[in-house]
Tab-separated table of C-alpha atoms and ligand atoms in Angstrom:
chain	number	residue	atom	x	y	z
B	140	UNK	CA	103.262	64.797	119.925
B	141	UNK	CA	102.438	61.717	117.863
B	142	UNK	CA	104.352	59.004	116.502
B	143	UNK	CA	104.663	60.642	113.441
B	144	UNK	CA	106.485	63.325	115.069
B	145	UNK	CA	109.147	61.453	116.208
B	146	UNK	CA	112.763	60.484	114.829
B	147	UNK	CA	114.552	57.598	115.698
B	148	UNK	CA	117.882	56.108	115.013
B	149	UNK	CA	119.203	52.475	114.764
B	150	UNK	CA	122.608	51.668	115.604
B	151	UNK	CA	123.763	48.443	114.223
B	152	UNK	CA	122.732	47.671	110.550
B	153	UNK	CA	122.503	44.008	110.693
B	154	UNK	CA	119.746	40.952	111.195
B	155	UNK	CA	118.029	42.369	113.269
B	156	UNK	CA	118.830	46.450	113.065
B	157	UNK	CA	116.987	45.390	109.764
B	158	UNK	CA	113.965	44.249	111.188
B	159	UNK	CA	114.090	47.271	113.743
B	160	UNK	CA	114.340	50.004	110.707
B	161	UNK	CA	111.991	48.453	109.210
B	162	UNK	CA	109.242	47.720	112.234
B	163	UNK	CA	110.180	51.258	112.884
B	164	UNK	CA	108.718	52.555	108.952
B	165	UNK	CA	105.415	50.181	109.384
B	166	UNK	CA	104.436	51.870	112.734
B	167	UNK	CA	104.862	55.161	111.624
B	168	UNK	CA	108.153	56.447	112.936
B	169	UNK	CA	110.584	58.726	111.078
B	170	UNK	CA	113.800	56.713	110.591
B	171	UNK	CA	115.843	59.267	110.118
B	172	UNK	CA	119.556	57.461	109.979
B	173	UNK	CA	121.903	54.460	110.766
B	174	UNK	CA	125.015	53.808	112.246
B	175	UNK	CA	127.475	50.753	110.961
B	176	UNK	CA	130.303	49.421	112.312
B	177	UNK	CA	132.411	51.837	109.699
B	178	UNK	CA	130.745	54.734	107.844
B	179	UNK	CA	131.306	52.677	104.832
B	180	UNK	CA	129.404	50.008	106.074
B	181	UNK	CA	126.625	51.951	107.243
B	182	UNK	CA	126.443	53.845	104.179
B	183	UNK	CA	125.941	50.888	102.225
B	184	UNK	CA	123.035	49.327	104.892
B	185	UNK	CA	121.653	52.743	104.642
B	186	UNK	CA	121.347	52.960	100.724
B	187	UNK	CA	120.131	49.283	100.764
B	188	UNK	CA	117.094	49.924	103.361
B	189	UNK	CA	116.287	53.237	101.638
B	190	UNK	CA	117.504	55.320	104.884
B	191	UNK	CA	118.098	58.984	103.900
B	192	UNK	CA	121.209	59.275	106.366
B	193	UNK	CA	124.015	57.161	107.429
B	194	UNK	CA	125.765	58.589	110.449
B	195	UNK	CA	129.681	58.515	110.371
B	196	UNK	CA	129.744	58.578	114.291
B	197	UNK	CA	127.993	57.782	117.256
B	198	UNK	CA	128.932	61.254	118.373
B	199	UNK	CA	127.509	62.633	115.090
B	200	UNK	CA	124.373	60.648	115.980
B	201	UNK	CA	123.691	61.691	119.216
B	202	UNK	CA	124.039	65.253	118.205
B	203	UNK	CA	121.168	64.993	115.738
B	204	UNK	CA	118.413	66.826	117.428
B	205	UNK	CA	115.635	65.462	115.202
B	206	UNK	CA	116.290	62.064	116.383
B	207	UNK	CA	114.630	61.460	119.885
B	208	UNK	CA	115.023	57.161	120.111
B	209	UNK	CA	117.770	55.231	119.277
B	210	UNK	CA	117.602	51.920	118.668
B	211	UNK	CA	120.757	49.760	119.912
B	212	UNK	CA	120.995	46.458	118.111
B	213	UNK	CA	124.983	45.861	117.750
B	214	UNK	CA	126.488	43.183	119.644
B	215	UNK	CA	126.255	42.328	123.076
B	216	UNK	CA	129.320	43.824	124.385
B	217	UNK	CA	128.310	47.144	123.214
B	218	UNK	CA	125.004	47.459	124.464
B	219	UNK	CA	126.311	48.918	127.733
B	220	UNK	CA	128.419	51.787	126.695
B	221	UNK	CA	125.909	52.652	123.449
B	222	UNK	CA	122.766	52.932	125.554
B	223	UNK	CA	124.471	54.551	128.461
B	224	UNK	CA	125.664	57.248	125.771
B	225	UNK	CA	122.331	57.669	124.498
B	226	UNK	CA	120.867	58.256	127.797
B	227	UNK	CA	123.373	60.646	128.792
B	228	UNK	CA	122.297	62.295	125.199
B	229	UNK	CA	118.771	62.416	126.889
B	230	UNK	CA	117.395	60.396	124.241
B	231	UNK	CA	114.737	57.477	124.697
B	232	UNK	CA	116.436	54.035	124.339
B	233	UNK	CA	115.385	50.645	122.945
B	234	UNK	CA	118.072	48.451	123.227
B	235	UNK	CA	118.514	44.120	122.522
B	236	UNK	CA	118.783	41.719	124.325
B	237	UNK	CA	120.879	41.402	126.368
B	238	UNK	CA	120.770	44.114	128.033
B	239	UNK	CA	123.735	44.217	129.085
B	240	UNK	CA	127.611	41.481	129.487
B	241	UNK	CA	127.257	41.379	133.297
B	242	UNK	CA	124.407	42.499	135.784
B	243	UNK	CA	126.800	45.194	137.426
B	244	UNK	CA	126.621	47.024	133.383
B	245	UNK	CA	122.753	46.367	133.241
B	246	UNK	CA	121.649	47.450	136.959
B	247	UNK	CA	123.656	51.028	136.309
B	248	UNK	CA	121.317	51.216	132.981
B	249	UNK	CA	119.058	50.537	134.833
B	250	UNK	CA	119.806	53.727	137.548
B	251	UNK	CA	120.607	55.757	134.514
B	252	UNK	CA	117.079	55.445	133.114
B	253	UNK	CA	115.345	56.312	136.569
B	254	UNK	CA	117.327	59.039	136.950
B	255	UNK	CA	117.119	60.666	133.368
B	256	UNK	CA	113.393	60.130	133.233
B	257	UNK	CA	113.490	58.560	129.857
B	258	UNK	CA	112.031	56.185	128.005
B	259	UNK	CA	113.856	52.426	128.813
B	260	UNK	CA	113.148	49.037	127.078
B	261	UNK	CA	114.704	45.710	126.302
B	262	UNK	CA	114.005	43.910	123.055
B	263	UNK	CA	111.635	40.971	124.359
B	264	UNK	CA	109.751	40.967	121.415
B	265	UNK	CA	108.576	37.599	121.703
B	266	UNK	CA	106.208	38.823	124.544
B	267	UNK	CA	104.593	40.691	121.581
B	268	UNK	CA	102.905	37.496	119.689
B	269	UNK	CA	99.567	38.300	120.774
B	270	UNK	CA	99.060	34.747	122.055
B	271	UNK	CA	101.526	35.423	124.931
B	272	UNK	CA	100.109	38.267	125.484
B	273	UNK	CA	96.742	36.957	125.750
B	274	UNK	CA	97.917	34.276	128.065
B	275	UNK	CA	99.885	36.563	130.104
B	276	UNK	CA	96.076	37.973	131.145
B	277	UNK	CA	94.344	34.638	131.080
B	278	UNK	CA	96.897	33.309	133.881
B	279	UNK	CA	96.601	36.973	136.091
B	280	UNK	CA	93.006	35.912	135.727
B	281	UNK	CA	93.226	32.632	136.687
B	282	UNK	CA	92.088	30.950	133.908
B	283	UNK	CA	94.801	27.965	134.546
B	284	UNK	CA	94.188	28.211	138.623
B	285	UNK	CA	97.278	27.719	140.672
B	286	UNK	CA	100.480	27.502	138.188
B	287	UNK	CA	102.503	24.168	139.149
B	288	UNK	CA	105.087	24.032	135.978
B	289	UNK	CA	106.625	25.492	133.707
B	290	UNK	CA	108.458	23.620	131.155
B	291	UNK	CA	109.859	24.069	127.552
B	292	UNK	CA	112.904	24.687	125.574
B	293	UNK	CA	114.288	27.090	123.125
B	294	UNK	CA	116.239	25.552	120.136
B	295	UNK	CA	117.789	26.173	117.283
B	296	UNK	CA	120.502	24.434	114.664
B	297	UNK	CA	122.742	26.767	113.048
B	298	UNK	CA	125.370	26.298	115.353
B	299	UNK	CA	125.631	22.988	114.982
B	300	UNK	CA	128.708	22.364	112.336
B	301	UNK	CA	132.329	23.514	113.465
B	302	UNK	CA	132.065	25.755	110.715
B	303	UNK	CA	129.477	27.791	112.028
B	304	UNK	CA	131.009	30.986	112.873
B	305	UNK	CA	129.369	34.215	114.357
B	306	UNK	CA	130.940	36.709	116.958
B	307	UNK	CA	128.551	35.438	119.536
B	308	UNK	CA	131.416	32.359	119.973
B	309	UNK	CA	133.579	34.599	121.403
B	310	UNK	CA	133.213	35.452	125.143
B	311	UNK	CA	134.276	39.030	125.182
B	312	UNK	CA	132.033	39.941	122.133
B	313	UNK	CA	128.833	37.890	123.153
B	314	UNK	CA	128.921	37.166	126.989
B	315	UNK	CA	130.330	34.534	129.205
B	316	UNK	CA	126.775	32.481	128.475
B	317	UNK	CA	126.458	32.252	124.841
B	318	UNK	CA	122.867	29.768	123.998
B	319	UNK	CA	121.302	31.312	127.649
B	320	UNK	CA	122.223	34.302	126.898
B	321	UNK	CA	121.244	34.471	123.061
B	322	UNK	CA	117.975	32.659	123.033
B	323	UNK	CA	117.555	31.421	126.754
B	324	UNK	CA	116.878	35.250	127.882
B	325	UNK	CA	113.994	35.405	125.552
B	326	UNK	CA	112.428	31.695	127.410
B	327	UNK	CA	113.579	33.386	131.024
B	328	UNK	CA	111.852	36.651	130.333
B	329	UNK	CA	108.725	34.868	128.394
B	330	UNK	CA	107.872	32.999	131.464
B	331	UNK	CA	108.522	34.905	134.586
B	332	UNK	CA	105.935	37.849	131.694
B	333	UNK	CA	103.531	35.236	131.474
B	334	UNK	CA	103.265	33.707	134.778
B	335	UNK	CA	104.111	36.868	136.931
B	336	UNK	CA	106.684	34.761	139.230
B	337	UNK	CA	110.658	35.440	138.760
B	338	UNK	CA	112.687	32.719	138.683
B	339	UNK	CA	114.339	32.342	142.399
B	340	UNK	CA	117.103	29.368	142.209
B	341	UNK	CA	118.581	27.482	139.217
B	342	UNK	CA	120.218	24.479	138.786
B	343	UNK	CA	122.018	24.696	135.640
B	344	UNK	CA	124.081	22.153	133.576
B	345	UNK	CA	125.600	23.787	130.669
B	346	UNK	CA	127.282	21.780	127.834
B	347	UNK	CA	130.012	22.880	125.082
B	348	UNK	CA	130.018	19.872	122.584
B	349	UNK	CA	131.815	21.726	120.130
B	350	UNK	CA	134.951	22.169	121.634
B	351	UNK	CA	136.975	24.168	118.487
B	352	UNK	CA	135.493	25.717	115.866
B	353	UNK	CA	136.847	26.968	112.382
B	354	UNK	CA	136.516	30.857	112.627
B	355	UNK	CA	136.212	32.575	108.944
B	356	UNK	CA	139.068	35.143	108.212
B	357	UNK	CA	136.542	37.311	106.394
B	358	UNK	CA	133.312	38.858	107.705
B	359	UNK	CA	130.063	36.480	108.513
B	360	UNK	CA	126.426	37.194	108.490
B	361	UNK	CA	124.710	35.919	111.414
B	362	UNK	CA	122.513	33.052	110.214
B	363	UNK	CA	124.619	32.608	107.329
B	364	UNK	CA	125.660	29.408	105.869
B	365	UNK	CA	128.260	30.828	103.468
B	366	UNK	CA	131.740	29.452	104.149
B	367	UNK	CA	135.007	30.655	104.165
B	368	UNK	CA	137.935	28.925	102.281
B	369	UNK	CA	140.204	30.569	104.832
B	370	UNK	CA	139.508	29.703	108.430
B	371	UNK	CA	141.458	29.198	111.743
B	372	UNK	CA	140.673	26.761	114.789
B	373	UNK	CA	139.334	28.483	117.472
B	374	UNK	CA	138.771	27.202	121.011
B	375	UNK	CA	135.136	27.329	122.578
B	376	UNK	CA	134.563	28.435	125.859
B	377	UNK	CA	130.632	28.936	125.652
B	378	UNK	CA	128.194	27.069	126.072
B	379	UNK	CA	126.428	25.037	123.332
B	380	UNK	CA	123.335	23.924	125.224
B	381	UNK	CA	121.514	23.950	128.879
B	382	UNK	CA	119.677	22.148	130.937
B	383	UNK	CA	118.268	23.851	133.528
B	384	UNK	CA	115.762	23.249	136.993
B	385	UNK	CA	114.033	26.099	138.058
B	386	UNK	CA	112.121	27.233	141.381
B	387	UNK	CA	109.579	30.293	141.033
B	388	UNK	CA	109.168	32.882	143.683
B	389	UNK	CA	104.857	32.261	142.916
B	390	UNK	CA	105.703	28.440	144.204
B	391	UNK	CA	105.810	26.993	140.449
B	392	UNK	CA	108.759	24.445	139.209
B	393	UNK	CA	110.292	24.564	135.885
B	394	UNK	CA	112.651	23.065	133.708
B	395	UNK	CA	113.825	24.387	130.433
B	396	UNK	CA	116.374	23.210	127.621
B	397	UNK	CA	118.415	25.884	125.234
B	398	UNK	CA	120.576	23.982	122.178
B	399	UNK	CA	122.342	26.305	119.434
B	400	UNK	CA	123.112	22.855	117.793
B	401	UNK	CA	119.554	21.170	118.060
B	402	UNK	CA	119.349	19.468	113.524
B	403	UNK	CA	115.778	20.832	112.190
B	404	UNK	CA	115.211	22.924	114.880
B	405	UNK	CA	115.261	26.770	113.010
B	406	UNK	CA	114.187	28.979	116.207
B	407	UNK	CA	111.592	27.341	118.308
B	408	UNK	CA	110.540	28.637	121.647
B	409	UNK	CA	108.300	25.959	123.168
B	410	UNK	CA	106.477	26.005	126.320
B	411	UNK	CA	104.168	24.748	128.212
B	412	UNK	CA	102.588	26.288	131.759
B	413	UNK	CA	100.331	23.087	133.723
B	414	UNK	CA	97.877	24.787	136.269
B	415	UNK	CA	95.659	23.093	138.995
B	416	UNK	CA	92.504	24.125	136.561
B	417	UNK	CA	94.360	23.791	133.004
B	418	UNK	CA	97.425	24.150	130.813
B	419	UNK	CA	98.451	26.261	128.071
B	420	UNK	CA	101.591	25.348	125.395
B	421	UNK	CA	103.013	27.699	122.294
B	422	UNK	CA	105.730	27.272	119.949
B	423	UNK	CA	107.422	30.001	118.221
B	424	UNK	CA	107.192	28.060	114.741
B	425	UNK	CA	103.625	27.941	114.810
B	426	UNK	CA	103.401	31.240	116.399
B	427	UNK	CA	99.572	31.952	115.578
B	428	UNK	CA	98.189	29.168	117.526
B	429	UNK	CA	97.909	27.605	121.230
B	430	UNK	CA	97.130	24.395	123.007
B	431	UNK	CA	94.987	24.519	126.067
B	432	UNK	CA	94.916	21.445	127.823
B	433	UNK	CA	91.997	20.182	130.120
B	434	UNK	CA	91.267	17.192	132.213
B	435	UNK	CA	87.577	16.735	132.211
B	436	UNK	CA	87.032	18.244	128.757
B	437	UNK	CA	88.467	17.834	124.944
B	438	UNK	CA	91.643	19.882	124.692
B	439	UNK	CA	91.173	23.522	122.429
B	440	UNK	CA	93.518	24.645	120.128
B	441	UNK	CA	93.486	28.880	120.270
B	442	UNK	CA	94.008	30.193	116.899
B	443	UNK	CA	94.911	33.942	117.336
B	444	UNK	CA	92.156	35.948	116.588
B	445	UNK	CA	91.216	39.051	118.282
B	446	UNK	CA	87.636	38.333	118.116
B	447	UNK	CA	88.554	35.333	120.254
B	448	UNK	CA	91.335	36.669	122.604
B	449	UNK	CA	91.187	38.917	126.237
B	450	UNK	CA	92.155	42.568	125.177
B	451	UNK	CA	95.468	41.901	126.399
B	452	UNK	CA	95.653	40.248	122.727
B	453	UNK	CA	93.706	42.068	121.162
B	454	UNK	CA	95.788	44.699	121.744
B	455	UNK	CA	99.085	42.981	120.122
B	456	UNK	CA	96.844	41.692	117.065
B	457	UNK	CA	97.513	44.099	113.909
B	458	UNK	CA	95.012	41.237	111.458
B	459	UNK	CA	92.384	39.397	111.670
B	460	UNK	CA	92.574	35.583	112.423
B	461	UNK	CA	93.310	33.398	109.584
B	462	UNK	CA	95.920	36.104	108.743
B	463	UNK	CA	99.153	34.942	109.458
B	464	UNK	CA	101.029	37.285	111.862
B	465	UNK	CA	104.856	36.508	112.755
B	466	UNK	CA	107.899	37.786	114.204
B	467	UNK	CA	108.149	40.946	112.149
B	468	UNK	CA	104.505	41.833	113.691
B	469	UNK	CA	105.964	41.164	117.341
B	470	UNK	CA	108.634	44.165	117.029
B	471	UNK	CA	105.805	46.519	115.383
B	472	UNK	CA	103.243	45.964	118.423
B	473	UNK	CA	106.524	46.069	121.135
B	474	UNK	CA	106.802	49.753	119.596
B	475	UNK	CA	103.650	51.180	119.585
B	476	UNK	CA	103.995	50.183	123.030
B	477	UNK	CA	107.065	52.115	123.676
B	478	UNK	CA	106.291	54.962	121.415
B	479	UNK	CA	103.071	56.103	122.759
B	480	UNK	CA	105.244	56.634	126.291
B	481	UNK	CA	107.815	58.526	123.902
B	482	UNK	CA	104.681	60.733	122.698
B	483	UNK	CA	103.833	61.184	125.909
B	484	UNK	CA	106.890	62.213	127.016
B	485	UNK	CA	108.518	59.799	129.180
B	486	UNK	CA	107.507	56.510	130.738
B	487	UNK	CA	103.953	55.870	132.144
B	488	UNK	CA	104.132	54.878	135.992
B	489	UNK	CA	103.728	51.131	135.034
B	490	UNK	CA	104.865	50.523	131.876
B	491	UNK	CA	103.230	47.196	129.760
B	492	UNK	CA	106.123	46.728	128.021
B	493	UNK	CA	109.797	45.104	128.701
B	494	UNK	CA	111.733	48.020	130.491
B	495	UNK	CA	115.332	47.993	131.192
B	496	UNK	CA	114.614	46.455	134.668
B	497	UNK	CA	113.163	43.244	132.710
B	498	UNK	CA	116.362	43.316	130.750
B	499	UNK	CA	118.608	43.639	134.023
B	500	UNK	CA	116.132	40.970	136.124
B	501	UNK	CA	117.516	38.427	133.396
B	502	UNK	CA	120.839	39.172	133.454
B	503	UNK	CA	120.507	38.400	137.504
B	504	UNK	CA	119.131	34.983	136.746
B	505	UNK	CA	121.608	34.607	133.635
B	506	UNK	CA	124.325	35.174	136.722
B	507	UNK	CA	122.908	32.700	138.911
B	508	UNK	CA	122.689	30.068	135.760
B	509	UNK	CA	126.850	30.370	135.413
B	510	UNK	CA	127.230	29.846	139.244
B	511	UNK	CA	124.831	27.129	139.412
B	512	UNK	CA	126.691	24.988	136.632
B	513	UNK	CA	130.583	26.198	137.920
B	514	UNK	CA	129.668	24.407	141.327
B	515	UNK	CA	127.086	21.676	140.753
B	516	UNK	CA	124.769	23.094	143.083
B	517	UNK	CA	121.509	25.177	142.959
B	518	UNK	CA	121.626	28.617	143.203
B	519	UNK	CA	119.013	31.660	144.372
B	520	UNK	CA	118.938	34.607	141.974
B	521	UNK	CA	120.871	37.292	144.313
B	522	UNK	CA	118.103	40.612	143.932
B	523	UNK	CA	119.146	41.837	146.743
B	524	UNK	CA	120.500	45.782	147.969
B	525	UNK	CA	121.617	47.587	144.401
B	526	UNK	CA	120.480	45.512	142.300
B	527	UNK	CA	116.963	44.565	143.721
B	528	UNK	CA	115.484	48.495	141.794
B	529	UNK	CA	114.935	46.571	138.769
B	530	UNK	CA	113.603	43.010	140.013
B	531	UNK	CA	110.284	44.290	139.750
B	532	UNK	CA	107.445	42.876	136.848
B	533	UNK	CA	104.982	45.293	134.608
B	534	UNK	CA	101.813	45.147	134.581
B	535	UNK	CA	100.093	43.376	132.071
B	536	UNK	CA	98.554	45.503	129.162
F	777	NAD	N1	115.053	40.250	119.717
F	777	NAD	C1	115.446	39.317	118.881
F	777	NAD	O1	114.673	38.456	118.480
F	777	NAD	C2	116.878	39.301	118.380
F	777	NAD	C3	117.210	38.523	117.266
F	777	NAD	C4	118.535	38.570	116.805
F	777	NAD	C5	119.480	39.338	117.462
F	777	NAD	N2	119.124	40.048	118.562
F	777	NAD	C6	120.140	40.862	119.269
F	777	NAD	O2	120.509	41.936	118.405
F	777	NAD	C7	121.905	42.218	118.519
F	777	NAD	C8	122.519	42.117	117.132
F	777	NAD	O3	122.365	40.796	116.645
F	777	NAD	P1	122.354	40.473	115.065
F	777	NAD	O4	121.911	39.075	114.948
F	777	NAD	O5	121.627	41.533	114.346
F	777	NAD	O6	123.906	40.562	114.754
F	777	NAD	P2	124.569	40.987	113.369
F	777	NAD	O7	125.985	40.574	113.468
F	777	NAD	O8	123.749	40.493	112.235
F	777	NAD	O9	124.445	42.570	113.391
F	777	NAD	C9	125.186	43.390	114.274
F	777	NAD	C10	125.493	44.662	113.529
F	777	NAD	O10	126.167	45.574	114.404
F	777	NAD	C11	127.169	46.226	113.632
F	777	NAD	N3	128.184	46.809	114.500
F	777	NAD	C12	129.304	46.230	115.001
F	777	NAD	N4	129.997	47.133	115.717
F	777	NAD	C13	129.293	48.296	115.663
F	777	NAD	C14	129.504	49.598	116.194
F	777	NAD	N5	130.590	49.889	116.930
F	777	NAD	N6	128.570	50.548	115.949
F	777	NAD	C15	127.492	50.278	115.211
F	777	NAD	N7	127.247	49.066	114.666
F	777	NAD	C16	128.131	48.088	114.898
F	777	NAD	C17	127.697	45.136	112.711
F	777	NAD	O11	128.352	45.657	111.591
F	777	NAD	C18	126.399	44.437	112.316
F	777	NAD	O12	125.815	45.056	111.192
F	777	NAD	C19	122.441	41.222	119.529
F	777	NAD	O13	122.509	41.836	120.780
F	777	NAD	C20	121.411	40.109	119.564
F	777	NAD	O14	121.336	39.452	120.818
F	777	NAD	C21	117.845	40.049	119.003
């Protein structure tokens, strides 16, 4: 089979269900429907994107036989029951991040997958800019020497007015961790794929500075900035930002910041990883370049380019350097991934890209985070009996 032999279907028709149809048309797949929210909805997203078939069920989905992936990119809170149905459909599964609302729904997604023999994997896309993936290899090689810390944030401002409404507010729709869990997981994930060490113990001090919020009566667009005339107050129970210490199982320290409500800041990821032999920094905003830092030499600055990266990059690259490449590019080379194991059947024995037991490993360290910050105290990520199937790390491509 090739890719061009295979249907997929994206459930949720929203942000980022876009950018999955979409991804999904530039690497060759057959998109063959959508599912909204209401058939009426997803008949609309589904004459707007150009897809032939908009789905009235999830039932009517699954029973499509020329569809053999489904996408899930609704909300959090249905990301459990979706991709367990799809599994039990014995169809491949790409699902967001989260994963899952708790570790108990991700680690039995987790068993599900193993024991259906089908293809698993969690939306890190931003493992996909080729720069990460080219230091992902250049720190398995040793290029940095011993990693000592890990540092960065993730930000982002439009959550920062009370009239910023989206159903990630609300705990039952988005999670009991709202900025970790939104934008945090993709930091968490980034570094323990980079480095190769999980996170062990957390010391978290989470922050909701926006205590009520005016919630629009009508429907809102996530990243919109439309408001509603008609609102009501809402109280907050998630956090708005995080600061967080964190111990690596490899021996490296780390401390990371996550702010929903951060002025200027649009979506930047920012790290930085300081070695015994060297240092390497990224930022999401200025995703085609990197810092390496050196102390008995100038500093370089890394502009991706596959005639200049380890084939771990190369790999991700889809242009030549000088050629832009950007988030959109990150979901296309995360696919090919994931679709040449769907060609090939099932999953390879060590698969490169983010499987579901990435997706479950955060939600583990995500649980740890909320303990940490209820009772002031650090706490060790708990991978132990059940749970500890999935705390495992791929390979690097
Ligand atoms: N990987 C990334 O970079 C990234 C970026 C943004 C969002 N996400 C994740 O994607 C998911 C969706 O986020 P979004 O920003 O696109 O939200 P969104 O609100 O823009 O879109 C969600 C869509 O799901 C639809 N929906 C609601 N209930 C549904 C149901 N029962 N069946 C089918 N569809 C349903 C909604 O109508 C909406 O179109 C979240 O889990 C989020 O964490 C990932």
């Amino acid at each position: 089979m090739t890719i061009a032999d295979i249907g997929a279907a994206v459930i949720g028709t929203g942000f980022i269900g876009t950018v999955h149809v979409e991804a999904l048309r530039r690497v060759g797949v057959d998109v063959r429907g959508v599912l909204g929210s209401s058939p009426e909805r997803g008949a609309a997203r589904a004459s707007a994107l150009g897809v032939r078939h908009a789905y009235p069920t999830l039932d009517d989905l699954l029973s499509d036989a020329r569809v053999q992936v489904v996408h899930v990119t609704s909300p959090n809170d249905l990301h459990h029951s979706q991709a367990r149905a799809v599994l039990e459909a014995g169809k491949h599964v790409v699902c967001e991040k989260p994963l899952a609302m708790t570790a108990d729904e991700s680690s039995d997604l987790v068993r599900l997958a193993a024991a259906t023999g089908l293809v698993n994997a969690t939306n890190f896309n931003i493992r996909y800019y080729p720069l990460n993936q080219h230091a992902r290899k250049a720190v398995a090689d040793g290029d940095l020497g011993e990693v000592r810390l890990v540092t960065g944030r993730y930000f982002q401002d439009w959550l920062l007015l009370d009239s910023d409404w989206n159903w990630r507010l609300q705990p039952d729709r988005g999670g009991a961790l709202r900025a970790v869990g939104d934008i945090g997981s993709h930091w968490l994930d980034l570094m323990t794929f980079v480095t190769g060490q999980h996170v062990s113990s957390v010391m978290a001090d989470l922050t909701t500075f926006i205590e009520t919020r005016q919630e629009p009566t009508g429907p809102v667009e996530t990243f919109s900035t439309d408001r509603s005339a008609e609102t009501m107050t809402r109280d907050i129970a998630t956090e708005d930002t995080a600061t967080i210490l964190l111990r690596f199982d490899g021996g490296a320290r780390g401390a990371v910041s996550i702010s929903q409500i951060s002025p200027g800041r649009k979506n930047s990821l920012v790290y930085e990883i300081d070695g015994s032999d060297g240092a390497w920094s990224w930022d999401s905003e200025q995703p085609d370049q990197a810092w390496i830092g050196h102390r008995e030499r100038p500093n370089e600055i890394l502009i991706r380019n596959p005639a200049l990266m380890n084939a771990a990059g190369q790999a991700a690259a889809a242009l030549p350097g000088g050629h832009v490449e950007g988030f959109f590019d990150t979901f296309c080379a995360h696919f090919r991934a994931v679709y040449a194991d769907v060609a090939a059947g099932g999953p390879s024995s060590s698969p490169g890209y983010p499987t579901f037991a990435a997706g479950h490993d955060e939600m583990l360290v995500r649980e740890a985070i909320a303990r940490s910050a209820r009772e002031g105290r650090w706490v060790d990520v708990d991978r132990s009996t059940a749970r500890s199937d999935a705390a495992h790390v791929e390979t690097p491509a």
